[in-house]
PDB file of C-alpha atoms in Angstrom:
ATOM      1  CA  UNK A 151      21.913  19.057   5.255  1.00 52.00           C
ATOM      2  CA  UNK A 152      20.411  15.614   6.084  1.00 60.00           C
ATOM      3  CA  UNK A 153      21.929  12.644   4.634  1.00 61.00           C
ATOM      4  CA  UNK A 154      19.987  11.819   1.295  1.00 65.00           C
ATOM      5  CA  UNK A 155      19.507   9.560  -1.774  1.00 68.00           C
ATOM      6  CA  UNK A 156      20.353  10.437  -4.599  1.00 75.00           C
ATOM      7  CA  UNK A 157      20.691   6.953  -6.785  1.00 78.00           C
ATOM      8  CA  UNK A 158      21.877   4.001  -7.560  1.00 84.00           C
ATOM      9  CA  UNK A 159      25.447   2.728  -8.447  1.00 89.00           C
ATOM     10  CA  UNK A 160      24.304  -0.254 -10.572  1.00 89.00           C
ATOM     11  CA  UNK A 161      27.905  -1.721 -10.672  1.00 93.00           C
ATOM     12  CA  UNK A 162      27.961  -2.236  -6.957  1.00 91.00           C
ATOM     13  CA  UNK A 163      24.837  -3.250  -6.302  1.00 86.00           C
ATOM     14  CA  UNK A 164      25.227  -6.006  -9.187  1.00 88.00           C
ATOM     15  CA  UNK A 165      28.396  -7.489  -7.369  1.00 92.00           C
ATOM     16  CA  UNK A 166      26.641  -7.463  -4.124  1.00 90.00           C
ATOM     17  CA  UNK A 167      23.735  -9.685  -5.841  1.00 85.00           C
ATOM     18  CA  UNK A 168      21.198  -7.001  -6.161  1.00 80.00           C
ATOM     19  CA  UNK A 169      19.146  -5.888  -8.883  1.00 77.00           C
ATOM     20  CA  UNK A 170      18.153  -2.091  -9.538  1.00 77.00           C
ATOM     21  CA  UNK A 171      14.384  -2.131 -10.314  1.00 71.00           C
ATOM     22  CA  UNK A 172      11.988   1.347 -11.349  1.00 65.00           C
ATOM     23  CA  UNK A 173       8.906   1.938  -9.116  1.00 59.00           C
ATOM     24  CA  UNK A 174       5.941   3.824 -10.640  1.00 48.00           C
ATOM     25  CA  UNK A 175       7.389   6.909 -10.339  1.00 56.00           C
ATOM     26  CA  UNK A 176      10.624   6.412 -12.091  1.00 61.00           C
ATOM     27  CA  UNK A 177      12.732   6.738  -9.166  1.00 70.00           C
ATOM     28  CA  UNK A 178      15.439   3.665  -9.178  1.00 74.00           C
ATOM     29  CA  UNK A 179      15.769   1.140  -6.091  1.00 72.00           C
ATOM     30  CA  UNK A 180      17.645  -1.809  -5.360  1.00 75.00           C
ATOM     31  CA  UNK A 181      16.425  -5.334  -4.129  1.00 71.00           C
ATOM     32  CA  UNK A 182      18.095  -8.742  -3.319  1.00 71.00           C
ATOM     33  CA  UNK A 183      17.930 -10.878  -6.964  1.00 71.00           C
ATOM     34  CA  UNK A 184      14.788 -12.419  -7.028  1.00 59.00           C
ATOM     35  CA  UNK A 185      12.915 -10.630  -4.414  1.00 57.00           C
ATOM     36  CA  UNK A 186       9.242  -9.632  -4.556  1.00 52.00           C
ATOM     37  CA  UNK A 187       8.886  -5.917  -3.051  1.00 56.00           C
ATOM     38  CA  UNK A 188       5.965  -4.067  -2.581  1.00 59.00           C
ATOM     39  CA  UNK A 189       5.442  -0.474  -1.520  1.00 75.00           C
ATOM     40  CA  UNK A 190       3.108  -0.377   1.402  1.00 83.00           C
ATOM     41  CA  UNK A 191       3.382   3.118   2.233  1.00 84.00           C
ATOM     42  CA  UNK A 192       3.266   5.674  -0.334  1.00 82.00           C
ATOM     43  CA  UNK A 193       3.750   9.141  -0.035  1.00 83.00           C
ATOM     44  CA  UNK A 194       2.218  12.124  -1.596  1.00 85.00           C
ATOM     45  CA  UNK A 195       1.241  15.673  -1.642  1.00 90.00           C
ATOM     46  CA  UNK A 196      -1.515  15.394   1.027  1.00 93.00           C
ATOM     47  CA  UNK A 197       0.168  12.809   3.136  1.00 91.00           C
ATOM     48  CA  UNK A 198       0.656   9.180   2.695  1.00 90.00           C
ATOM     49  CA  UNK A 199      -1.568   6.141   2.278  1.00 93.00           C
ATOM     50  CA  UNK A 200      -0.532   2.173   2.871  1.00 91.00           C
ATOM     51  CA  UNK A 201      -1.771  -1.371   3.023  1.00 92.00           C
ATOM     52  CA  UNK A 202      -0.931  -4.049   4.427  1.00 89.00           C
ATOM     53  CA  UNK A 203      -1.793  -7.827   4.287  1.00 84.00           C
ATOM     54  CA  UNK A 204      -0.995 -10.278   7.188  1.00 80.00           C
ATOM     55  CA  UNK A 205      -1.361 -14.010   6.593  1.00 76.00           C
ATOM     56  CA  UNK A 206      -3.526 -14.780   9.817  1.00 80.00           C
ATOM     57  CA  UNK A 207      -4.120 -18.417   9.180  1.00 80.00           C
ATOM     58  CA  UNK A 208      -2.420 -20.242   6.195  1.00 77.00           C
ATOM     59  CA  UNK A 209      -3.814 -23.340   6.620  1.00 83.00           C
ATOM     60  CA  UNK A 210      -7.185 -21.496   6.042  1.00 85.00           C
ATOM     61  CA  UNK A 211      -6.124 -18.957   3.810  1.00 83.00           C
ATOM     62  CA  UNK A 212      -7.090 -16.331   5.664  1.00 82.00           C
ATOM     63  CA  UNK A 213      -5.356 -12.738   5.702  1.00 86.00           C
ATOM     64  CA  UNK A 214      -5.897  -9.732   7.109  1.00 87.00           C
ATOM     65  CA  UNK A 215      -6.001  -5.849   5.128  1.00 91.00           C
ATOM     66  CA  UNK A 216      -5.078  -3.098   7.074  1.00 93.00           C
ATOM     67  CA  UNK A 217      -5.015   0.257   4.725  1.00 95.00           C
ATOM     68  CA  UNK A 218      -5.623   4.280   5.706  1.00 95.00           C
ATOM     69  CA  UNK A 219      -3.736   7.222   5.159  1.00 95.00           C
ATOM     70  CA  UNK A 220      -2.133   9.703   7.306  1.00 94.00           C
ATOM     71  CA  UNK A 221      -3.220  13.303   6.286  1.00 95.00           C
ATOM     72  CA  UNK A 222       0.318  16.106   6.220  1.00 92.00           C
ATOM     73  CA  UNK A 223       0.303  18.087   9.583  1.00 92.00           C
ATOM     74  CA  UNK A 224      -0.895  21.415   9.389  1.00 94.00           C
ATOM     75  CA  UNK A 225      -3.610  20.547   7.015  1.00 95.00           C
ATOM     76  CA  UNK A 226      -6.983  20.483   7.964  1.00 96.00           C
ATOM     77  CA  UNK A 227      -8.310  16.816   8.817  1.00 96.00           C
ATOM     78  CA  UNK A 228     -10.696  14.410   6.568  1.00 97.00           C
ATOM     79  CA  UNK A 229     -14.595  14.891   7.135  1.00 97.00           C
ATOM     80  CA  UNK A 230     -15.168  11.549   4.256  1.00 96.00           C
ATOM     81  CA  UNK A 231     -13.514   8.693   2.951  1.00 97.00           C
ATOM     82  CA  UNK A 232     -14.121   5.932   0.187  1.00 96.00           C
ATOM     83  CA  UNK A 233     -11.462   3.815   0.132  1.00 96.00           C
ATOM     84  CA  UNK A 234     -11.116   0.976  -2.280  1.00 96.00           C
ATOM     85  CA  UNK A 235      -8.586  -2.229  -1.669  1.00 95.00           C
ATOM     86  CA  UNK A 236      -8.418  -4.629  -4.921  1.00 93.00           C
ATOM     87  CA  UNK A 237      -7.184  -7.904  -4.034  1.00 93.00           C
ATOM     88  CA  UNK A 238      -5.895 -10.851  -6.646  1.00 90.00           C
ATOM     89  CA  UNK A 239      -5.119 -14.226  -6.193  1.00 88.00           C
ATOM     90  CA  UNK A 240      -4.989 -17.090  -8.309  1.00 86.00           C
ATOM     91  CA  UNK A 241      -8.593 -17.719  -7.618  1.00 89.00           C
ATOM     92  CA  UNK A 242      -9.935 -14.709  -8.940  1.00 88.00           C
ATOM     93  CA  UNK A 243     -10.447 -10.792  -7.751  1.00 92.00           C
ATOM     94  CA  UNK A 244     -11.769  -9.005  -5.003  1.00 92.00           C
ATOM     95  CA  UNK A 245     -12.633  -5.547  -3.883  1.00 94.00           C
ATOM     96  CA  UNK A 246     -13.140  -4.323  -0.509  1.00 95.00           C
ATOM     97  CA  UNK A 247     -14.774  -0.620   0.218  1.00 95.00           C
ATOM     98  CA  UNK A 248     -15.409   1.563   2.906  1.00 96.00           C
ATOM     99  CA  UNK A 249     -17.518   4.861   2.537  1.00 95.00           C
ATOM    100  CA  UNK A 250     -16.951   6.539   5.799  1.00 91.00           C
ATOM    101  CA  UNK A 251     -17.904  10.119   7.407  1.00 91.00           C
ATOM    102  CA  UNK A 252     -15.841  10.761  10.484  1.00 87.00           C
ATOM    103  CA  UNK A 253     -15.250  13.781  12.764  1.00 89.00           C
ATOM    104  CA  UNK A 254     -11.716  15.613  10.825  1.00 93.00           C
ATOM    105  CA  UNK A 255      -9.205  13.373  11.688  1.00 95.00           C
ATOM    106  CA  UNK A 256      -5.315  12.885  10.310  1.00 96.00           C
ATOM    107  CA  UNK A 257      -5.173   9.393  10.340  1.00 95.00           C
ATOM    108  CA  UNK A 258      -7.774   6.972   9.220  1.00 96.00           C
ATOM    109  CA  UNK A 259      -7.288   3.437   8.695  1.00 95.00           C
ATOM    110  CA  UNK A 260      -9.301   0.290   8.685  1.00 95.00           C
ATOM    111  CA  UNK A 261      -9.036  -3.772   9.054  1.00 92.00           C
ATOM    112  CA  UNK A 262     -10.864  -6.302   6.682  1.00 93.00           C
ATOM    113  CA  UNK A 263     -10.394 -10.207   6.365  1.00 89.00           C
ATOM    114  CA  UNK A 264      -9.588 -11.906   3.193  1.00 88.00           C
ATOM    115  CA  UNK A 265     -10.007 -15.339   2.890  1.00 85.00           C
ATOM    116  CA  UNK A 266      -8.598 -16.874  -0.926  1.00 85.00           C
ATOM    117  CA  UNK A 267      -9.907 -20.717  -2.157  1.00 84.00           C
ATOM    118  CA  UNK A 268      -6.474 -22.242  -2.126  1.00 85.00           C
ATOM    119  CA  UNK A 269      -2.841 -21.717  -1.455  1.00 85.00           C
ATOM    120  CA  UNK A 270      -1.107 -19.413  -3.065  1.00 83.00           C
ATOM    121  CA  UNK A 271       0.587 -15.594  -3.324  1.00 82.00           C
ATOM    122  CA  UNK A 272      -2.552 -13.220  -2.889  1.00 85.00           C
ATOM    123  CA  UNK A 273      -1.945  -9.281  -3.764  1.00 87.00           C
ATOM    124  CA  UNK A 274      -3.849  -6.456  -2.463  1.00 90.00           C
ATOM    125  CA  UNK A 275      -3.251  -2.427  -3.555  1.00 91.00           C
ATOM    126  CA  UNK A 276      -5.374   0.636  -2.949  1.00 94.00           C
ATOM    127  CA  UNK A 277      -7.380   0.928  -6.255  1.00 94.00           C
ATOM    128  CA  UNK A 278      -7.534   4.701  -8.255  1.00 89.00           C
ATOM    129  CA  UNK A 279     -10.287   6.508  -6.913  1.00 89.00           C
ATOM    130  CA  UNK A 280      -9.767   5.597  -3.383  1.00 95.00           C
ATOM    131  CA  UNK A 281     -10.209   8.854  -1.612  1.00 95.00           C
ATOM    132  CA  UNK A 282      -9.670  11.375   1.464  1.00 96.00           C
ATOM    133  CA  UNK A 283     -12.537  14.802   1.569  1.00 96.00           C
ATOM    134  CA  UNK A 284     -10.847  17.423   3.753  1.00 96.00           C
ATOM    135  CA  UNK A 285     -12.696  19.793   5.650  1.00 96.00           C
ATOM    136  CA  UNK A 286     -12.119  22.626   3.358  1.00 96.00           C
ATOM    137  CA  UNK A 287     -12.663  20.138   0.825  1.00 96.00           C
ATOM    138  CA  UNK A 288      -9.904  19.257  -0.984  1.00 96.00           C
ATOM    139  CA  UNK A 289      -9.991  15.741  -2.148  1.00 96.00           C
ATOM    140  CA  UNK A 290      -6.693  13.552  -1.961  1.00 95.00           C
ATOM    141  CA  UNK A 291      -6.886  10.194  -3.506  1.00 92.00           C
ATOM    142  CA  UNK A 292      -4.500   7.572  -3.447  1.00 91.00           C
ATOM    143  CA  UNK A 293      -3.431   4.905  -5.590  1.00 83.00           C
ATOM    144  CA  UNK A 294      -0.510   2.620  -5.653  1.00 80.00           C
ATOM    145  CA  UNK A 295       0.283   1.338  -2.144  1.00 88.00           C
ATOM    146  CA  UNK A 296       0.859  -2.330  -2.450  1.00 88.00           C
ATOM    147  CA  UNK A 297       1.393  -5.654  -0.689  1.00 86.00           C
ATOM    148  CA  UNK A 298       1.348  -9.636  -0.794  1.00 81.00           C
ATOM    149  CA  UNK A 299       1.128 -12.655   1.390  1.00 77.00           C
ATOM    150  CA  UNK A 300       1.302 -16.508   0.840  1.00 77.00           C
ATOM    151  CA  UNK A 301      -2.007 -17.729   1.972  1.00 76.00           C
TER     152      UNK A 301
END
């Protein structure tokens, strides 16, 4: 049997100067007090899906977003996808899309710039209704992965 988690011993992790937080699934986790964590890989039933955002050049306030998904071996690869990448700052709200047919691949992913109107934290997560078409055409969507960088 390979070595697995099972939980959280809040005690201990509260003397070590962690705090146990719930993602979006319920499932517990423990961070450093006062840490900002984001998931930026997600699993799920058809595979998993990420983002990530780089700080390229702060002094411009420009980031990069990379975001795909990897479709589960043995299933068949994805023909379409619309994928949808919200991004907040303290500036305001962005969305970036792609709407692309490919050849049936298992991994897709993609690179945008970001550039925000001041300094600050910026946040980017794959918004609901972001979706992989499969071949046989089953639709996974994703929704969830997360990250952040100080532009």
């Amino acid at each position: 049997m390979p070595l697995k988690r099972v939980g959280v011993d809040h005690k201990i992790a509260e003397a070590n100067g962690y705090e146990v937080r719930v993602d979006s699934k319920g499932v517990e986790y423990a961070v450093k007090k006062g840490e900002f964590t984001t998931l930026n890989e997600l699993p799920g039933e058809c595979g998993s899906s990420f983002v990530y955002f780089t700080a390229v050049d702060t002094k411009k306030h420009y980031t990069s977003i990379y975001t795909g998904y990897s479709i589960r071996s043995g299933w068949p690869g994805a023909v379409y996808t619309n994928w949808k990448v919200g991004v907040i700052d303290n500036y305001g709200s962005s969305t970036k899309s792609w709407n692309d047919p490919s050849t049936p691949t298992h991994f897709w992913a993609k690179t945008k710039g970001f550039t925000s109107s001041g300094a600050g934290y910026a946040y980017a997560d794959v918004l609901l209704g972001s979706i992989a078409t499969l071949a046989n055409g089953t639709i996974c969507y994703s929704h969830g992965p997360s990250a952040s960088a100080y532009l």
